[in-house]
mmCIF file of C-alpha atoms in Angstrom:
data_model
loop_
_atom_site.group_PDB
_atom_site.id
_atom_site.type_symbol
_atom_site.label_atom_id
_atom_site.label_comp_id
_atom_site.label_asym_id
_atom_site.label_seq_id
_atom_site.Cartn_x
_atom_site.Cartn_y
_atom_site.Cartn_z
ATOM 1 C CA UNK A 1 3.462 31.670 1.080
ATOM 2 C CA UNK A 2 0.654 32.004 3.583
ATOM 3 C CA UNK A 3 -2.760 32.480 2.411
ATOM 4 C CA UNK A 4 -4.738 35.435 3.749
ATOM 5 C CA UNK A 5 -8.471 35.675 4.938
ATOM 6 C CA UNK A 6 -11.088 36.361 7.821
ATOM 7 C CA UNK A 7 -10.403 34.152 10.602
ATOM 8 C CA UNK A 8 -13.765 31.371 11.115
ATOM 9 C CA UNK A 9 -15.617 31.904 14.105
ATOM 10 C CA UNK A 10 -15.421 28.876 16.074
ATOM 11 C CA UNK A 11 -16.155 27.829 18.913
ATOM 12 C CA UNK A 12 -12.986 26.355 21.256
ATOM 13 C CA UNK A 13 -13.570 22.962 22.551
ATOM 14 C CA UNK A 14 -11.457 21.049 25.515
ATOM 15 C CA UNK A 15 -8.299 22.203 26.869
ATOM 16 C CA UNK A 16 -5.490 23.868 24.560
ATOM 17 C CA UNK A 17 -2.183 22.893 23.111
ATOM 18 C CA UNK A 18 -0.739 19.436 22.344
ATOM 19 C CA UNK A 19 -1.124 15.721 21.736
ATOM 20 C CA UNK A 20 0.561 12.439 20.365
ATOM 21 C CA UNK A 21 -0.286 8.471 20.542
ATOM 22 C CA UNK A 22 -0.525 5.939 18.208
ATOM 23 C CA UNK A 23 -0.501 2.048 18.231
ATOM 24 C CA UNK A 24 -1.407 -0.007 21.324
ATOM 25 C CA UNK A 25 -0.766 -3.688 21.517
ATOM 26 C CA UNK A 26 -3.674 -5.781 22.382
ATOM 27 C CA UNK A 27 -2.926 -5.740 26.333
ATOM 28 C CA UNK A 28 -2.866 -2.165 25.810
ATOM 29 C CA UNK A 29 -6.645 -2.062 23.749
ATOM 30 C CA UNK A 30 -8.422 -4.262 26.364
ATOM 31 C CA UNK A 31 -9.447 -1.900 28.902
ATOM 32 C CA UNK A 32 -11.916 -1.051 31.154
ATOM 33 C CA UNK A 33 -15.759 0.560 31.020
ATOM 34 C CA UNK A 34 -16.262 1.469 27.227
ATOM 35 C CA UNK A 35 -16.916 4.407 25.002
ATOM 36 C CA UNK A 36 -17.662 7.955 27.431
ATOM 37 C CA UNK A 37 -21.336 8.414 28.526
ATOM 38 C CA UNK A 38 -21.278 12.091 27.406
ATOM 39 C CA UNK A 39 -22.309 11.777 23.948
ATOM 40 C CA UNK A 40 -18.888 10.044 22.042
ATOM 41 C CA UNK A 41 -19.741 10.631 19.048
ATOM 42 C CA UNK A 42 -19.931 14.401 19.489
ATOM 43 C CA UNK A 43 -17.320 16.656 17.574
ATOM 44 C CA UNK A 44 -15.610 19.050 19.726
ATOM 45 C CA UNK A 45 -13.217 21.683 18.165
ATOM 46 C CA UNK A 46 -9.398 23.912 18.913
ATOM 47 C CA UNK A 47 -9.258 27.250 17.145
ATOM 48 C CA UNK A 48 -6.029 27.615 16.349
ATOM 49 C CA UNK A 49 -4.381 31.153 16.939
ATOM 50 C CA UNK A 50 -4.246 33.302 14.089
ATOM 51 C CA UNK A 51 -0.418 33.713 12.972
ATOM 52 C CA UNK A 52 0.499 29.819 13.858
ATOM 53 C CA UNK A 53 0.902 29.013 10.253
ATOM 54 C CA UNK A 54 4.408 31.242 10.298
ATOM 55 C CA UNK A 55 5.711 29.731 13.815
ATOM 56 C CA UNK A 56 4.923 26.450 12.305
ATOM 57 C CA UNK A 57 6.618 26.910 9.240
ATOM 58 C CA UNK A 58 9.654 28.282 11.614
ATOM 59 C CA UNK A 59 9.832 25.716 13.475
ATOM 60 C CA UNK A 60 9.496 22.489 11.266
ATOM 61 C CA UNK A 61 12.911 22.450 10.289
ATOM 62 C CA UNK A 62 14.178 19.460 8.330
ATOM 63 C CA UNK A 63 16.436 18.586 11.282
ATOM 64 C CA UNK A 64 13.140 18.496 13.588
ATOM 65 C CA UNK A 65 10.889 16.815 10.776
ATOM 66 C CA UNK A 66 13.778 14.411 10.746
ATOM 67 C CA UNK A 67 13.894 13.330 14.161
ATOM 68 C CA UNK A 68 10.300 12.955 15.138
ATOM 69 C CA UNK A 69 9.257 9.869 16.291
ATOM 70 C CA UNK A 70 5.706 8.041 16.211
ATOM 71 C CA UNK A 71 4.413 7.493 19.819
ATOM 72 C CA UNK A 72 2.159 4.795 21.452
ATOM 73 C CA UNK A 73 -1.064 5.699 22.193
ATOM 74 C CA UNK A 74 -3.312 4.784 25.331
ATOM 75 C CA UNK A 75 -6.617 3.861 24.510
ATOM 76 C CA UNK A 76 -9.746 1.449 24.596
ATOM 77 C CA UNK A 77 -11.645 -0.689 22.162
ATOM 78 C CA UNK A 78 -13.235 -3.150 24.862
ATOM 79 C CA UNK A 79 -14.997 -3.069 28.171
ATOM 80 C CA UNK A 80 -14.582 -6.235 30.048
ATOM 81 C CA UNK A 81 -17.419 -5.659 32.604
ATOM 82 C CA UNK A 82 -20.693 -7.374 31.927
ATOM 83 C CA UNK A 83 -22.428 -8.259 29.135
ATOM 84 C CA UNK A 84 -20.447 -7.485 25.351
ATOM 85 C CA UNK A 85 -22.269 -4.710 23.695
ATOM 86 C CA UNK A 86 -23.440 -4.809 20.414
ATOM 87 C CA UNK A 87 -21.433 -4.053 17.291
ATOM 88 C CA UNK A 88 -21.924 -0.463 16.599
ATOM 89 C CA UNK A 89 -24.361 -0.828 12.974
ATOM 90 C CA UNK A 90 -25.229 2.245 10.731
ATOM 91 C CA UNK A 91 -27.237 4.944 12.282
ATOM 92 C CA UNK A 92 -28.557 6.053 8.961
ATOM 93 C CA UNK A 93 -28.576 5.112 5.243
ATOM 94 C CA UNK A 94 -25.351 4.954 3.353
ATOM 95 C CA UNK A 95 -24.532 8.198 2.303
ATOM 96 C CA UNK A 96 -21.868 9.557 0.018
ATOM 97 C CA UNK A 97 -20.783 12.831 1.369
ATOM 98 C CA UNK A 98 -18.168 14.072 -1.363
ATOM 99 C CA UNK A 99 -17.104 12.430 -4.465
ATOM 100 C CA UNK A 100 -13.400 12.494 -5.535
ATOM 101 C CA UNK A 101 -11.928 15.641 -7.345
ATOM 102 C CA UNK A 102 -9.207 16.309 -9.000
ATOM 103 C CA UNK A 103 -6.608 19.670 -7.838
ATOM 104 C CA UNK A 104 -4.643 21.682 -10.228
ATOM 105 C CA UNK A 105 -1.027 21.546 -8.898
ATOM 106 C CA UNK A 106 2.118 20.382 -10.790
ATOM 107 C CA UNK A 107 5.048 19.419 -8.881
ATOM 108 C CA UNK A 108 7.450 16.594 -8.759
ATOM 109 C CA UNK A 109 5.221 14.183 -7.711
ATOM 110 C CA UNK A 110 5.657 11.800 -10.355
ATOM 111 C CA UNK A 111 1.994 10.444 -10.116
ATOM 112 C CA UNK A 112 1.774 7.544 -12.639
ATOM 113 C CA UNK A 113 -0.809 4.606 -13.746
ATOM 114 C CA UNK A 114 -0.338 1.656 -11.723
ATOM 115 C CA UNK A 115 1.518 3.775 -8.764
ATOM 116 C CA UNK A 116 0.143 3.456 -5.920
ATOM 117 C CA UNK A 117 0.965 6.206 -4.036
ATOM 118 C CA UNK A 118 -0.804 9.312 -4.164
ATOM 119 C CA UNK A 119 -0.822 13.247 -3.812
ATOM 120 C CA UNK A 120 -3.979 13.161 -1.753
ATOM 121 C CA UNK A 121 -2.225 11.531 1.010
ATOM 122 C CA UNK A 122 0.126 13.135 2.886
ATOM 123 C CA UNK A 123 2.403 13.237 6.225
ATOM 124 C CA UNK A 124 1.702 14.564 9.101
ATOM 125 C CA UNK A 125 3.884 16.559 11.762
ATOM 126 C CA UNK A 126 2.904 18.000 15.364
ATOM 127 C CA UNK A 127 4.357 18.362 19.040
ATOM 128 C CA UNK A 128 2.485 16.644 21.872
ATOM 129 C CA UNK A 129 1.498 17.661 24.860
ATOM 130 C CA UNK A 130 4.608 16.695 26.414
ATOM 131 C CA UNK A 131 6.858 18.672 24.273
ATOM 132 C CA UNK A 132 8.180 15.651 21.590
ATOM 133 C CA UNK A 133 7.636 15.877 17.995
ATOM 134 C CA UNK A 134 5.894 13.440 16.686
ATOM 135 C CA UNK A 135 4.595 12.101 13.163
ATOM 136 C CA UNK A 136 1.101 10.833 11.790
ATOM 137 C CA UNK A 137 -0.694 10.005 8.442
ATOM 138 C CA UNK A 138 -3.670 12.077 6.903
ATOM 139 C CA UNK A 139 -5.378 12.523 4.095
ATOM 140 C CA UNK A 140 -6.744 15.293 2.060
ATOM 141 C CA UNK A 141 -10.861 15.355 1.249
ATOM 142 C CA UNK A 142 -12.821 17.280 -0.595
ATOM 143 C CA UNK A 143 -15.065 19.392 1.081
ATOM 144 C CA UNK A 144 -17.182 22.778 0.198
ATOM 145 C CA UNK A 145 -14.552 24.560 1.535
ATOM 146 C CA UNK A 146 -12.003 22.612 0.001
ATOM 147 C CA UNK A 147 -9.926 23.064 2.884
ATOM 148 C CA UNK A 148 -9.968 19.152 5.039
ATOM 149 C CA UNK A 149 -7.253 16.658 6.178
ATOM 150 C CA UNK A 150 -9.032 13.349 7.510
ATOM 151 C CA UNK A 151 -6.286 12.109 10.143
ATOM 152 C CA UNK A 152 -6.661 9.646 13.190
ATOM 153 C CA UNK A 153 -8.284 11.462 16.877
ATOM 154 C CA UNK A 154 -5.016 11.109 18.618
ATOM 155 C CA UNK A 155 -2.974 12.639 15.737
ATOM 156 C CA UNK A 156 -5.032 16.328 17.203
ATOM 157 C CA UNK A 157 -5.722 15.415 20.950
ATOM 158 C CA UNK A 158 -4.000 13.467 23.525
ATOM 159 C CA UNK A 159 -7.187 12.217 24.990
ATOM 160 C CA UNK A 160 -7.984 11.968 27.925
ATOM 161 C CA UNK A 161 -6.132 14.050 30.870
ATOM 162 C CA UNK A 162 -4.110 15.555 27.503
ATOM 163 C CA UNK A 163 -4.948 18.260 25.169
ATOM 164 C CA UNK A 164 -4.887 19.872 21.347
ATOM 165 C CA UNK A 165 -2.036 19.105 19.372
ATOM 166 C CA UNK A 166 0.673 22.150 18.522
ATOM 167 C CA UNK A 167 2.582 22.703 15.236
ATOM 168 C CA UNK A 168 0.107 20.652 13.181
ATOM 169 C CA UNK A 169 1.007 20.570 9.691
ATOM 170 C CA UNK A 170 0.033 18.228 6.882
ATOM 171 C CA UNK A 171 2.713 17.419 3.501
ATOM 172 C CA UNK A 172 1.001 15.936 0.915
ATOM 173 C CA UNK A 173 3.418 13.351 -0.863
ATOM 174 C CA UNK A 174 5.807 13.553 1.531
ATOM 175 C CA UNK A 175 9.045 11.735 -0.026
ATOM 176 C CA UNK A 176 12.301 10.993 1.896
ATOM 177 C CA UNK A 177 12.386 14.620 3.007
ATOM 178 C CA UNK A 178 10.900 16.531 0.143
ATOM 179 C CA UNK A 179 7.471 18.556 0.039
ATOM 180 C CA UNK A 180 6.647 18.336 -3.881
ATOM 181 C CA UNK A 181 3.193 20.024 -3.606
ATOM 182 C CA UNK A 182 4.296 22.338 -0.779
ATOM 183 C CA UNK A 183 2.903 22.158 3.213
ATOM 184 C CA UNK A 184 -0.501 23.533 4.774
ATOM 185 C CA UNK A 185 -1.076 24.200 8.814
ATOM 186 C CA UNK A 186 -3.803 23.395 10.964
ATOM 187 C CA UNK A 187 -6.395 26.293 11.262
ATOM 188 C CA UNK A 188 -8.793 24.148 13.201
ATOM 189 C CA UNK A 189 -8.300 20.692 14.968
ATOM 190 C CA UNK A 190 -11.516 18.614 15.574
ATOM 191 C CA UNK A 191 -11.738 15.164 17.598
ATOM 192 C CA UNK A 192 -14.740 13.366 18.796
ATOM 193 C CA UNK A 193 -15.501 13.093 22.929
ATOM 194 C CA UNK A 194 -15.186 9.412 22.702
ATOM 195 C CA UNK A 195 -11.509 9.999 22.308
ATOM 196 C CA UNK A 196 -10.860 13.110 24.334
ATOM 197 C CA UNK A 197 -13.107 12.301 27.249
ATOM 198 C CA UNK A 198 -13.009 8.644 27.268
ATOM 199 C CA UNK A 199 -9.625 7.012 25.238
ATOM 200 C CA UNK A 200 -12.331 4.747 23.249
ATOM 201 C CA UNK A 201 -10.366 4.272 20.123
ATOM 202 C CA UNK A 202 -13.608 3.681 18.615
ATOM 203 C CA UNK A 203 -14.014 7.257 18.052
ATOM 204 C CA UNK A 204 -10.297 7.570 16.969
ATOM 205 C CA UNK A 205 -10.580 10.090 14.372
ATOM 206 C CA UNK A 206 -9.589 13.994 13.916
ATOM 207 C CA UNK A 207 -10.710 16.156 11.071
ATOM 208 C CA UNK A 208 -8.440 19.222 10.304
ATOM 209 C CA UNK A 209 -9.577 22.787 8.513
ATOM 210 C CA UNK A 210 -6.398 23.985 6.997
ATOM 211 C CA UNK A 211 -5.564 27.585 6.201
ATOM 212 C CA UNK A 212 -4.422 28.352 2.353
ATOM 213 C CA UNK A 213 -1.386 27.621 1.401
ATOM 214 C CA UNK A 214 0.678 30.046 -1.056
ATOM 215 C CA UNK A 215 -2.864 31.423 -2.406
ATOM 216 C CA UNK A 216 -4.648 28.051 -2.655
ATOM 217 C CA UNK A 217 -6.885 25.930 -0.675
ATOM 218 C CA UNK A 218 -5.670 22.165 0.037
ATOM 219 C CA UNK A 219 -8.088 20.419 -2.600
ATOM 220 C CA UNK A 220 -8.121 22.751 -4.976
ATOM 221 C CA UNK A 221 -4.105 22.397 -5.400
ATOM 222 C CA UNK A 222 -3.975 18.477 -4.605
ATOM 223 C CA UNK A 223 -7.465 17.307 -5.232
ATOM 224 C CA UNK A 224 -9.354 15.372 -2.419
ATOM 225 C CA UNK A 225 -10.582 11.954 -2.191
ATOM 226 C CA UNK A 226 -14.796 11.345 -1.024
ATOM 227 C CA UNK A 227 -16.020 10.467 1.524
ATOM 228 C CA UNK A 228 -18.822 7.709 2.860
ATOM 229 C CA UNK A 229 -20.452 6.883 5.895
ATOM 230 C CA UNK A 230 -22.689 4.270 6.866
ATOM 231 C CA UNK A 231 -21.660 1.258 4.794
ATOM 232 C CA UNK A 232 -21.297 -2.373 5.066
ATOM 233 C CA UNK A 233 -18.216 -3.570 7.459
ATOM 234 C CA UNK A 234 -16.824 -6.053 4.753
ATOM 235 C CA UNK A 235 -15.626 -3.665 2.435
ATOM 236 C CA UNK A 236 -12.554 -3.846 0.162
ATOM 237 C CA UNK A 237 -10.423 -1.289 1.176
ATOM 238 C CA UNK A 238 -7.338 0.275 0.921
ATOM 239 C CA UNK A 239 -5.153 1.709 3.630
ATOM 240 C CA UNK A 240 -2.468 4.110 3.460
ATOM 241 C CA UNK A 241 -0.046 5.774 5.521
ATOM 242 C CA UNK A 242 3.785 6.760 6.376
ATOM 243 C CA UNK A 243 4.785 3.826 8.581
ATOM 244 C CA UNK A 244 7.913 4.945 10.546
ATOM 245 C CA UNK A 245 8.415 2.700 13.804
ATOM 246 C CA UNK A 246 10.450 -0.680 11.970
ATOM 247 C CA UNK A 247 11.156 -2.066 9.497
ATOM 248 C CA UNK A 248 9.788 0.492 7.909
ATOM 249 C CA UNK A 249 11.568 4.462 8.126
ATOM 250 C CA UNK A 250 8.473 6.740 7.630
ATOM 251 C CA UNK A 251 9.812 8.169 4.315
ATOM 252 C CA UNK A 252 7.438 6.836 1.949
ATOM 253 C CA UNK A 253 3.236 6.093 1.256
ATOM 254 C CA UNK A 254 3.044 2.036 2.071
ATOM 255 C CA UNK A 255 -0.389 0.290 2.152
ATOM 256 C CA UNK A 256 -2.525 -2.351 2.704
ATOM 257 C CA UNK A 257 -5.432 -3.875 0.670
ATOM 258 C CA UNK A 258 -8.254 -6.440 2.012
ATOM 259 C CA UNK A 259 -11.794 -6.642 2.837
ATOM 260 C CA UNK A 260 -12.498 -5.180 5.938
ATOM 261 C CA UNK A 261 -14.507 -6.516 8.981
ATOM 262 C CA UNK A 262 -15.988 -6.066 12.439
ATOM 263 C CA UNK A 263 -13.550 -6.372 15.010
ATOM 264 C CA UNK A 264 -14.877 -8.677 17.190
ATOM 265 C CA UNK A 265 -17.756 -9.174 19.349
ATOM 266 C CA UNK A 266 -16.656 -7.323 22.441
ATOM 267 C CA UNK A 267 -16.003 -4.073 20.693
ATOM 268 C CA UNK A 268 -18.597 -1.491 19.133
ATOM 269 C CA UNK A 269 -16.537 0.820 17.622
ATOM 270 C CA UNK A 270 -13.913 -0.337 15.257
ATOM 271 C CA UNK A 271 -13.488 -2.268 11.955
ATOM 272 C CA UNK A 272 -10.375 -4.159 11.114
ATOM 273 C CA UNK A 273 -8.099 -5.672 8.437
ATOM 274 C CA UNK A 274 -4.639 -7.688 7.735
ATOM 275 C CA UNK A 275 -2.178 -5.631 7.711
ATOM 276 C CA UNK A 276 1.179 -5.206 9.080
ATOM 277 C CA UNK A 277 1.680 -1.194 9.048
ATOM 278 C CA UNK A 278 3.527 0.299 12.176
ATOM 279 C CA UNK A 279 3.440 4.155 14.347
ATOM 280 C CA UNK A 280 3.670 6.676 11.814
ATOM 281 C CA UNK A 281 0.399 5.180 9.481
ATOM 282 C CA UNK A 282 -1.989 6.778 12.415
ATOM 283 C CA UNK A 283 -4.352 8.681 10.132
ATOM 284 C CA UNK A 284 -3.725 7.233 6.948
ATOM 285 C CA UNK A 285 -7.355 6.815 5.147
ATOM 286 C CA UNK A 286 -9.097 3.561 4.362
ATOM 287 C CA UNK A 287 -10.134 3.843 0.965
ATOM 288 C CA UNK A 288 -12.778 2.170 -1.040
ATOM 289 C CA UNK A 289 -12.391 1.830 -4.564
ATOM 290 C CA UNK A 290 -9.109 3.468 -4.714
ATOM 291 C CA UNK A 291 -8.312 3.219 -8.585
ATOM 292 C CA UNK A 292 -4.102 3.347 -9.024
ATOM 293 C CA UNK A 293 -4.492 4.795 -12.413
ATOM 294 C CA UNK A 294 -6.423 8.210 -11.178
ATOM 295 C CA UNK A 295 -4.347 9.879 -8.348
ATOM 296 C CA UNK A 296 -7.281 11.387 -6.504
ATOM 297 C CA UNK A 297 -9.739 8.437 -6.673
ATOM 298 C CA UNK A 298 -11.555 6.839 -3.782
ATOM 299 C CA UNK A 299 -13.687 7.271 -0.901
ATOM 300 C CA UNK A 300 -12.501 7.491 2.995
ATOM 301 C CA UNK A 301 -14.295 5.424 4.980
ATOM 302 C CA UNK A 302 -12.144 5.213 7.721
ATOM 303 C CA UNK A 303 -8.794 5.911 9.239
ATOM 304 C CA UNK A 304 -5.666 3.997 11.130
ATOM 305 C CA UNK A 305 -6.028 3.640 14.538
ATOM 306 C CA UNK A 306 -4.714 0.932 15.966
ATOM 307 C CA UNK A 307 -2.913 -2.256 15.794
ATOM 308 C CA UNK A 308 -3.254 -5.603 17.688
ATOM 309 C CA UNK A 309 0.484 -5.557 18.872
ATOM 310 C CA UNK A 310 2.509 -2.850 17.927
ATOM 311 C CA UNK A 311 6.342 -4.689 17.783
ATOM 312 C CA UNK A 312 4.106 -7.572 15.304
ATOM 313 C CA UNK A 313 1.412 -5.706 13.745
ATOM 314 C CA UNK A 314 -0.787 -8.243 11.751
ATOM 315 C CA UNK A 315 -3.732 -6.319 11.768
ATOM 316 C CA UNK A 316 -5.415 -3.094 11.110
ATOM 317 C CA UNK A 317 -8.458 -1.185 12.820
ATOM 318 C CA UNK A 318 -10.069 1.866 12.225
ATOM 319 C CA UNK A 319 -13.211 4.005 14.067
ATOM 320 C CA UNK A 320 -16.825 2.570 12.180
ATOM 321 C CA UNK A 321 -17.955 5.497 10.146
ATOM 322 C CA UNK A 322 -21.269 5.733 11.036
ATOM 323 C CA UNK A 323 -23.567 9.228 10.814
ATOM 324 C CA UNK A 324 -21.581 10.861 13.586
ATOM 325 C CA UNK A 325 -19.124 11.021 10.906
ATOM 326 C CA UNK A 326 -21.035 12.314 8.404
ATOM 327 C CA UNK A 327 -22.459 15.338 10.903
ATOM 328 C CA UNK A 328 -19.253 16.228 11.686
ATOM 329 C CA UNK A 329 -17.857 16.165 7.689
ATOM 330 C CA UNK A 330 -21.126 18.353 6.961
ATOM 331 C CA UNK A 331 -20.655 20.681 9.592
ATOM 332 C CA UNK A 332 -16.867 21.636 8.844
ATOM 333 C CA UNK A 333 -17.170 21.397 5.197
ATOM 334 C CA UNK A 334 -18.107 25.063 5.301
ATOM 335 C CA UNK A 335 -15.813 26.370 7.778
#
């Protein structure tokens, strides 16, 4: 069940063991002094101990998978001090990092034309930092290594004063209960210091390296969507995720299709679109040009985040993927 191989060489980032969060209302998102000084967009990284993926397994039960709950995150967008910033822009030419590929698996899955939801998207389990269970979205993307889940930064880290997320595990095609194309566990967790350091939900995103699973690598059994960075804001996109706060029960892919924009003028970091998605979607991908007749189609280009009220959701926003994305997708692409 669990693959085998030599252990990456990483190198540990902040603290060590848990997180949560995931939709603040708009009091909530209008904070104080903006993104951290130190560098925000710079990746920092949680080796996971070799022989988690067995405690994991262990311990996600379907009694405990049942009962966890999404939780509300604490976080900026905004700095009310002074002048408004300018809108974060690209920091680079738009770049296609991956393209879309297709896995190998067969399973119950049931992928058809014209259904929208997909094997490449998956649910996401972990325990925060205060000992609850808790549930998020993720994707996976293809990679060199074939072995990446795209989630949201506060589905890995707490942020700040928190730490790493425990018991991190990612179901593709999660439905009502049942893991079709089988479960993989976190062998690395990455988030970005705008997050950990600072709360800027801006730099809400968290990449996870994922050991093999029963022989294979993630992609390579459940194909991978691409990935882009540096793009135009008013994209139409398509977001996915397993809402679970109501009406909605977290059993099931839902989503979301519009043409993205900037958020507004006094943030830097985040793009935004209708949408009325609640806690659970955290991580889902944004997805542009998401075709319903090929499963694996598309290319993230961003991630939930946030809402603007969490009991009314109306609207979407997700982290601007700019080239601090793309480092970071380069960098542990070959880990």
């Amino acid at each position: 069940m669990f693959g085998i191989r030599r252990r990456r060489s990483l190198a540990v980032g902040i603290a060590a063991a848990a997180a949560l969060l995931l939709f603040p209302s708009a009091a909530q998102a209008a904070e104080t002094d903006g993104p951290s000084k130190a560098a925000p967009t710079t990746a920092v990284e949680h080796t996971v101990p070799a022989g988690t993926a067995a405690r994991t397994a262990e311990y996600w039960t379907p009694e405990r998978m049942a009962k966890a709950v999404p939780a509300d995150p604490v976080g900026r967008t905004t700095r009310l001090a002074g002048s408004p910033p300018a809108p974060q822009e690209p920091t680079g030419p738009a770049t296609t990092g991956a393209d879309p590929v297709a896995g190998t698996a067969t399973g119950a899955g049931g992928i058809k034309v014209a259904v929208t939801a997909t094997q490449v998207v998956g649910k996401v389990f972990y325990t925060g930092s205060d000992g609850v269970d808790y549930v998020c979205s993720g994707s996976a993307v293809n990679s060199t290594n074939k072995n990446m889940v795209f989630t949201a930064g506060h589905c890995v880290h707490g942020g700040p004063g928190k730490s790493w997320s425990s018991n991190w595990q990612f179901v593709p095609y999660y439905n009502h209960g049942s893991r079709p194309y089988g479960t993989w566990w976190a062998e690395t967790l990455v988030g970005f210091n705008g997050w950990t350091d600072s709360g800027n939900l801006g730099y809400d995103l968290g990449i996870v390296i994922t050991s093999p699973s029963s022989g294979s690598e993630l992609v390579n059994a459940v194909g991978g969507l691409g990935i882009q960075w540096n793009y135009p804001k008013d994209r139409y996109m398509t977001a996915m995720g397993y809402p679970q706060a109501p009406p909605f029960d977290g059993q099931w892919q839902y989503y979301c299709a519009a043409t993205t924009s900037q958020r507004s003028i006094f943030t830097t970091d985040q793009i935004k679109m209708p949408c009325n998605m609640t806690g659970g979607s955290s991580g889902g991908p944004w997805i542009y040009g998401k075709d319903d007749g090929v499963y694996y189609s598309g290319w993230v280009n961003g991630v939930n985040s946030n809402v603007n009220d969490k009991n009314n959701p109306t609207e979407m926003r997700s982290p601007y993927f700019a080239t601090w994305v793309g480092d970071a997708f380069n960098k542990y692409s070959t880990y």
